[in-house]
Every structure is written in C-alpha cells, then in structure tokens.
C-alpha cells in the first residue's frame, strides 16, 4: 500500500491516512461524550465547533491533500472562503430587516 | 515567496499560458472552486439553522439515543468511506487500476449505506410526527430547517455515488486518468467534511438527554 513514491502521490502514504482516520474517529467520540455531559449550551457550542473545525482542517489538509499543494493555492482558497463565511454570518440576519424596511413595497 | 516567483517568471511568459501558478490541472482547480462555492451554500443553510434555533424559544431536542447511535454509525461509515477513497486515489496514482476501481466500489458502498441509514432516521422521525411545518415537540420551523439541511447533504452523497460510479467505469475503460479519480475524491471528502459540522450542530446539540 505504501508504493506511492510516484509523482503527485502523497508523500504520506496509507499508514498515515489510517492514523488521520483514527484521530478523526477519536474526536467524534469526544464530541458524542460531550453531548451527554449536560454542559451549558454556549460551552457545548464552542467545544463542538472547535472540534469540528479541527476535524475539517484535518480532512482538508490530509484527505484533500491541500497540505501538499503549492502554498499559492492554499492562500487563494482558504482565506477567501473564511472571509465570505464570516461576512455572511455578520450580514445574514440583516436579510430579515431588509424585508421589514419595506424597500420592496411599492 | 520564491516558489511563487518561479511559478510566475520561470519558463514561458505567463500571459501566453506558459506557467501554471498553482501547478495543478485546471479540472482540479475547477473542483476546488466548486467546493469553495458549495461550502458557502452549506454555510448559508447552517447559519439559517442556527439563526432559527436562536430565534425560537421552543426549539425541540428530538434525537433519542437510538437516533444518536444511528447518526454515529453514519459518521463512522462516511469517515471510513473517505479512507477507502484515499486508498482508491493512491492505487490510481500507482497505476493499479483494478485495485483503484475496487476501492471506489467500497467508497460507493459506504455512500449507499450512509443514505440507507439516513433515510431510516428520516422515516423514524416522520413516524414520530415530524413534518416540514409542524412537529409534536416545539417550533414548527425545526422540520423545515432539519429536512433542508440534511436533505441537501443527502443529495450531495447521492450525487457523489453516481459521480464515483461514472469515474470508476471511465477509469477502468481508460477514458479517465488518475487525476480524475483524485478530483472525484476531493468532492467525496468535501461531503464528508460537511457532515462533520452537521452531525454535532444538528444531532449532538439536539440530543434528548432525559
């Protein structure tokens, strides 16, 4: 399975992917454990989002191979996505306010 | 910095298409751009879910232990199918076509299993009285938000299975290259990634503990 010395194949190899998989499963287990700990909703949300972001980063970096691509690709894709998602989070709720402003009533 | 400079200045003039600044096939860049836009689509639906939840004083927490167990198995299946997908890409890059097609088959099987488990979950909730506009537990908005979000994800898994099937057949016939297998893998891992947010935010935060 480790015969991945060819071009563009990941330098990591299958054993490394299996380790990533194991870590993802463990983090999922931690999330399920937390779900039954009856923590305050805010604490739970922060913990679960934090763990999910770590898992997402691992999937993007290793499974989706982004860690082994050129840095220019990472800088093109990742900041733009994060920026748009954050801006959407800020302005999303305004969509309701726009309707109530009556701009579309003529 | 220097790597970028080499990409920009090395070889032919960049305006004549002499260099590829990202050093990836254009198909792969296309898939990455699609993934960026799709993550924003899912972001919008997830924000919508969170907003409705915060705005509703009686947001239901309907997921019994059986639902959480079911969703946990679904998470395991999807994560494992990502590993079989990686194995398919590794085999494709190493030129082992038959092995790659077998791993793609295993990945598709994982996707189908995920869909079956998910539909079982849906039917269970519908049987308990969950509808798009109403449910016996609380805010009627829950059904619309839940079915939209998980339905959009399930559609992605289903399309992914069809996509992988086409790639597997084409790769075996020599119509597609190992790059195409890798690009289909990007899509599959992205679907897995989205579930890593849906599972905790929808299921775990709405578990019925008592």
Coordinates of C-alpha atoms in Angstrom, one line a residue:
Chain A
X1 CA 0.0 0.0 0.0
X2 CA 3.0 2.3 0.5
X3 CA 4.1 2.2 -3.1
X4 CA 3.2 5.8 -3.6
X5 CA 6.6 7.2 -4.5
X6 CA 5.4 8.3 -7.9
X7 CA 4.7 11.9 -8.8
X8 CA 1.9 13.8 -7.2
X9 CA 1.1 10.9 -4.9
X10 CA 1.0 12.0 -1.4
X11 CA 4.3 11.8 0.5
X12 CA 2.3 10.5 3.5
X13 CA 1.2 7.0 2.4
X14 CA -1.7 4.8 3.6
X15 CA -0.5 4.2 7.1
X16 CA -0.5 8.0 7.7
X17 CA -4.1 8.3 6.3
X18 CA -5.2 5.5 8.7
X19 CA -3.7 7.5 11.6
X20 CA -5.7 10.6 10.5
X21 CA -8.8 8.4 10.3
X22 CA -8.2 7.1 13.8
X23 CA -7.8 10.6 15.2
X24 CA -11.0 11.8 13.4
X25 CA -12.9 8.8 15.0
X26 CA -11.5 9.7 18.4
X27 CA -12.5 13.3 18.1
X28 CA -16.0 12.2 17.0
X29 CA -16.1 10.0 20.1
X30 CA -15.2 13.0 22.3
X31 CA -18.0 15.0 20.7
X32 CA -20.6 12.3 21.5
X33 CA -19.3 12.1 25.0
X34 CA -19.7 15.9 25.4
X35 CA -23.2 15.7 24.0
X36 CA -24.3 13.8 27.1
X37 CA -22.4 15.9 29.7
X38 CA -25.2 18.5 30.0
X39 CA -22.9 21.5 29.7
X40 CA -24.3 25.0 29.2
X41 CA -25.4 25.4 25.5
X42 CA -22.8 28.1 24.8
X43 CA -19.9 26.0 26.2
X44 CA -21.1 23.0 24.2
X45 CA -21.4 25.0 21.0
X46 CA -17.9 26.4 21.4
X47 CA -16.4 23.0 22.2
X48 CA -18.3 21.2 19.4
X49 CA -17.5 23.9 16.8
X50 CA -13.8 23.9 17.9
X51 CA -13.6 20.1 17.5
X52 CA -15.4 20.2 14.2
X53 CA -13.0 22.9 12.8
X54 CA -10.1 20.7 13.8
X55 CA -11.6 17.7 12.1
X56 CA -12.4 19.8 9.0
X57 CA -8.9 21.1 8.9
X58 CA -7.5 17.6 9.1
X59 CA -9.8 16.4 6.2
X60 CA -8.8 19.3 4.0
X61 CA -5.1 19.1 4.9
X62 CA -4.6 15.3 4.5
X63 CA -7.5 13.6 2.8
X64 CA -8.0 16.5 0.3
X65 CA -4.2 16.8 0.1
X66 CA -4.1 20.6 0.4
X67 CA -1.1 20.4 2.7
X68 CA 1.0 19.0 -0.2
X69 CA -0.2 21.5 -2.8
X70 CA 1.5 24.8 -3.5
X71 CA 1.1 27.5 -0.9
X72 CA -0.3 29.8 -3.5
X73 CA -3.3 27.5 -3.9
X74 CA -3.9 27.4 -0.1
X75 CA -3.7 31.2 0.0
X76 CA -6.2 31.5 -2.9
X77 CA -8.8 29.2 -1.5
X78 CA -8.8 29.3 2.3
X79 CA -8.8 33.0 3.3
X80 CA -11.5 33.8 0.7
X81 CA -13.8 31.0 2.0
X82 CA -13.3 32.0 5.6
X83 CA -13.8 35.7 4.8
X84 CA -17.1 35.1 2.9
X85 CA -18.4 32.7 5.6
X86 CA -17.7 35.3 8.3
X87 CA -19.2 38.2 6.4
X88 CA -22.3 36.1 5.7
X89 CA -22.5 35.4 9.4
X90 CA -22.5 39.1 10.0
X91 CA -24.9 40.2 7.4
X92 CA -27.2 37.1 7.1
X93 CA -29.6 38.3 9.8
X94 CA -30.0 41.6 8.1
X95 CA -31.9 39.8 5.3
X96 CA -35.0 39.9 7.6
X97 CA -34.5 43.5 8.4
X98 CA -34.4 44.4 4.7
X99 CA -37.9 42.8 4.2
X100 CA -39.3 44.8 7.2
X101 CA -37.8 48.1 5.9
X102 CA -40.4 47.9 3.1
X103 CA -38.0 48.5 0.3
X104 CA -39.9 46.2 -1.9
X105 CA -43.4 47.6 -1.2
X106 CA -44.4 50.0 -3.9
Chain B
X1 CA 7.7 33.6 -2.0
X2 CA 10.5 32.2 -4.1
X3 CA 8.2 29.3 -5.2
X4 CA 5.7 31.7 -6.4
X5 CA 8.3 33.7 -8.2
X6 CA 9.5 30.6 -10.0
X7 CA 5.9 29.9 -11.0
X8 CA 5.4 33.4 -12.3
X9 CA 8.6 34.1 -14.1
X10 CA 10.0 30.6 -15.0
X11 CA 9.6 29.2 -18.5
X12 CA 7.3 30.8 -21.0
X13 CA 5.7 34.2 -20.4
X14 CA 2.8 33.8 -18.1
X15 CA 0.4 35.7 -20.3
X16 CA 1.0 33.2 -23.0
X17 CA -0.1 30.4 -20.7
X18 CA 3.4 29.2 -20.2
X19 CA 3.1 28.6 -16.5
X20 CA 0.5 27.2 -14.2
X21 CA 0.8 29.2 -10.9
X22 CA -0.9 26.5 -8.9
X23 CA 0.8 23.6 -10.5
X24 CA -2.5 21.6 -10.7
X25 CA -4.6 20.6 -13.6
X26 CA -7.4 23.1 -14.5
X27 CA -10.0 20.4 -13.7
X28 CA -8.7 20.2 -10.2
X29 CA -8.8 24.0 -9.8
X30 CA -12.3 23.9 -11.1
X31 CA -13.3 21.3 -8.4
X32 CA -11.7 23.4 -5.7
X33 CA -13.6 26.5 -6.8
X34 CA -16.8 24.4 -6.8
X35 CA -16.0 23.2 -3.3
X36 CA -15.5 26.8 -2.1
X37 CA -18.9 27.8 -3.5
X38 CA -20.6 24.7 -2.2
X39 CA -19.1 25.3 1.3
X40 CA -20.7 28.8 1.2
X41 CA -24.0 27.2 0.2
X42 CA -23.8 24.8 3.2
X43 CA -22.6 27.7 5.3
X44 CA -25.8 29.7 4.4
X45 CA -28.0 26.7 5.4
X46 CA -26.2 26.1 8.6
X47 CA -26.3 29.8 9.6
X48 CA -30.0 29.7 8.8
X49 CA -30.5 26.7 11.0
X50 CA -28.5 28.4 13.9
X51 CA -30.5 31.6 13.4
X52 CA -33.9 29.9 13.5
X53 CA -32.8 28.0 16.6
X54 CA -31.7 31.1 18.4
X55 CA -34.9 32.9 17.4
X56 CA -37.2 30.1 18.6
X57 CA -37.8 29.8 22.3
X58 CA -39.2 26.3 22.0
X59 CA -36.6 24.7 19.6
X60 CA -37.1 20.9 20.0
X61 CA -34.4 18.4 21.0
X62 CA -36.0 15.3 19.4
X63 CA -33.0 13.0 19.0
X64 CA -33.3 10.0 21.3
X65 CA -30.3 7.7 22.0
X66 CA -31.3 5.5 19.1
X67 CA -31.1 8.5 16.7
X68 CA -27.7 9.5 18.1
X69 CA -26.4 5.9 17.7
X70 CA -27.7 5.8 14.1
X71 CA -26.0 9.1 13.3
X72 CA -22.8 7.9 15.0
X73 CA -22.8 4.9 12.7
X74 CA -23.4 7.2 9.7
X75 CA -20.4 9.3 10.8
X76 CA -18.3 6.2 11.0
X77 CA -19.4 5.0 7.6
X78 CA -18.7 8.3 5.9
X79 CA -15.3 8.8 7.6
X80 CA -14.4 5.2 6.6
X81 CA -15.5 5.8 3.0
X82 CA -13.1 8.8 2.9
X83 CA -10.3 6.4 3.8
X84 CA -11.3 3.9 1.0
X85 CA -11.5 7.0 -1.3
X86 CA -7.9 7.9 -0.3
X87 CA -6.9 4.2 -1.0
X88 CA -8.5 4.4 -4.4
X89 CA -6.5 7.6 -5.3
X90 CA -3.3 6.1 -4.0
X91 CA -3.9 2.9 -6.1
X92 CA -4.8 5.0 -9.1
X93 CA -1.6 7.1 -8.8
X94 CA 0.4 3.9 -8.5
X95 CA -1.2 2.6 -11.8
X96 CA -3.1 -0.2 -10.1
X97 CA -6.4 0.3 -12.0
X98 CA -8.3 -2.8 -10.8
X99 CA -7.4 -2.1 -7.1
X100 CA -8.5 1.5 -7.6
X101 CA -11.8 0.5 -9.0
X102 CA -12.4 -1.9 -6.1
X103 CA -11.7 0.9 -3.6
X104 CA -14.0 3.2 -5.5
X105 CA -16.7 0.5 -5.2
X106 CA -16.1 0.3 -1.5
X107 CA -16.5 4.1 -1.3
X108 CA -19.8 3.9 -3.2
X109 CA -21.0 1.2 -0.9
X110 CA -20.2 3.5 2.0
X111 CA -22.2 6.2 0.4
X112 CA -25.2 4.0 -0.2
X113 CA -25.1 2.7 3.3
X114 CA -25.0 6.2 4.6
X115 CA -28.1 7.1 2.5
X116 CA -30.0 4.0 3.8
X117 CA -29.2 4.8 7.4
X118 CA -30.2 8.4 6.9
X119 CA -33.5 7.5 5.3
X120 CA -34.2 5.1 8.2
X121 CA -33.5 8.1 10.5
X122 CA -35.9 10.3 8.5
X123 CA -38.6 7.7 8.4
X124 CA -38.4 7.3 12.2
X125 CA -38.7 11.0 12.8
X126 CA -41.6 11.3 10.3
X127 CA -43.3 8.4 12.1
X128 CA -42.9 10.3 15.4
X129 CA -44.8 13.2 13.7
X130 CA -42.1 15.4 12.3
X131 CA -43.3 17.4 9.3
X132 CA -41.9 20.3 7.3
X133 CA -44.1 22.8 9.1
X134 CA -45.0 21.1 12.3
X135 CA -43.9 18.6 14.9
X136 CA -45.2 17.4 18.3
X137 CA -42.2 18.8 20.3
X138 CA -41.9 22.6 19.7
X139 CA -41.1 25.1 17.0
X140 CA -42.6 24.1 13.6
X141 CA -39.6 25.6 11.9
X142 CA -37.4 22.7 13.1
X143 CA -38.7 20.3 10.4
X144 CA -38.1 22.8 7.6
X145 CA -34.6 23.5 8.8
X146 CA -33.7 19.9 9.5
X147 CA -35.0 18.4 6.3
X148 CA -33.5 21.2 4.2
X149 CA -30.0 20.8 5.7
X150 CA -29.8 17.0 5.9
X151 CA -31.7 16.7 2.6
X152 CA -29.2 18.9 0.8
X153 CA -26.4 16.8 2.3
X154 CA -28.1 13.5 1.4
X155 CA -28.4 14.9 -2.2
X156 CA -24.7 15.5 -2.2
X157 CA -23.9 12.0 -1.1
X158 CA -26.2 10.5 -3.7
X159 CA -24.7 12.7 -6.5
X160 CA -21.3 11.7 -5.2
X161 CA -22.1 8.0 -5.5
X162 CA -23.3 8.5 -9.1
X163 CA -20.2 10.6 -9.8
X164 CA -17.8 8.0 -8.4
X165 CA -19.7 5.3 -10.4
X166 CA -19.1 7.2 -13.7
X167 CA -15.4 7.9 -12.8
X168 CA -14.9 4.2 -11.8
X169 CA -16.3 2.9 -15.1
X170 CA -14.4 5.6 -17.1
X171 CA -11.2 4.9 -15.3
X172 CA -11.4 1.1 -15.9
X173 CA -12.1 1.7 -19.6
X174 CA -9.1 4.1 -19.8
X175 CA -11.3 7.1 -20.6
X176 CA -10.4 8.9 -17.3
X177 CA -6.9 9.3 -15.7
X178 CA -5.8 9.0 -12.1
X179 CA -6.2 12.8 -11.9
X180 CA -10.0 12.4 -12.5
X181 CA -10.1 9.8 -9.6
X182 CA -8.2 12.3 -7.4
X183 CA -10.7 15.1 -8.3
X184 CA -13.7 13.0 -7.6
X185 CA -12.0 12.2 -4.3
X186 CA -11.9 15.9 -3.5
X187 CA -15.7 16.1 -3.9
X188 CA -16.2 13.0 -1.7
X189 CA -14.0 14.3 1.1
X190 CA -15.9 17.6 1.0
X191 CA -19.2 15.8 1.5
X192 CA -17.6 14.0 4.5
X193 CA -16.3 17.4 5.8
X194 CA -19.8 18.9 5.7
X195 CA -21.2 16.0 7.8
X196 CA -18.5 16.8 10.4
X197 CA -20.4 20.0 11.0
X198 CA -24.0 18.7 10.6
X199 CA -23.5 15.8 13.0
X200 CA -22.5 17.9 16.1
X201 CA -24.6 21.0 15.3
X202 CA -27.8 19.3 14.4
X203 CA -27.7 15.9 16.2
X204 CA -25.5 16.3 19.2
X205 CA -26.8 19.8 20.2
X206 CA -30.4 18.5 20.0
X207 CA -29.9 15.2 21.8
X208 CA -32.8 14.3 24.1
X209 CA -30.9 13.5 27.3
X210 CA -33.8 12.7 29.6

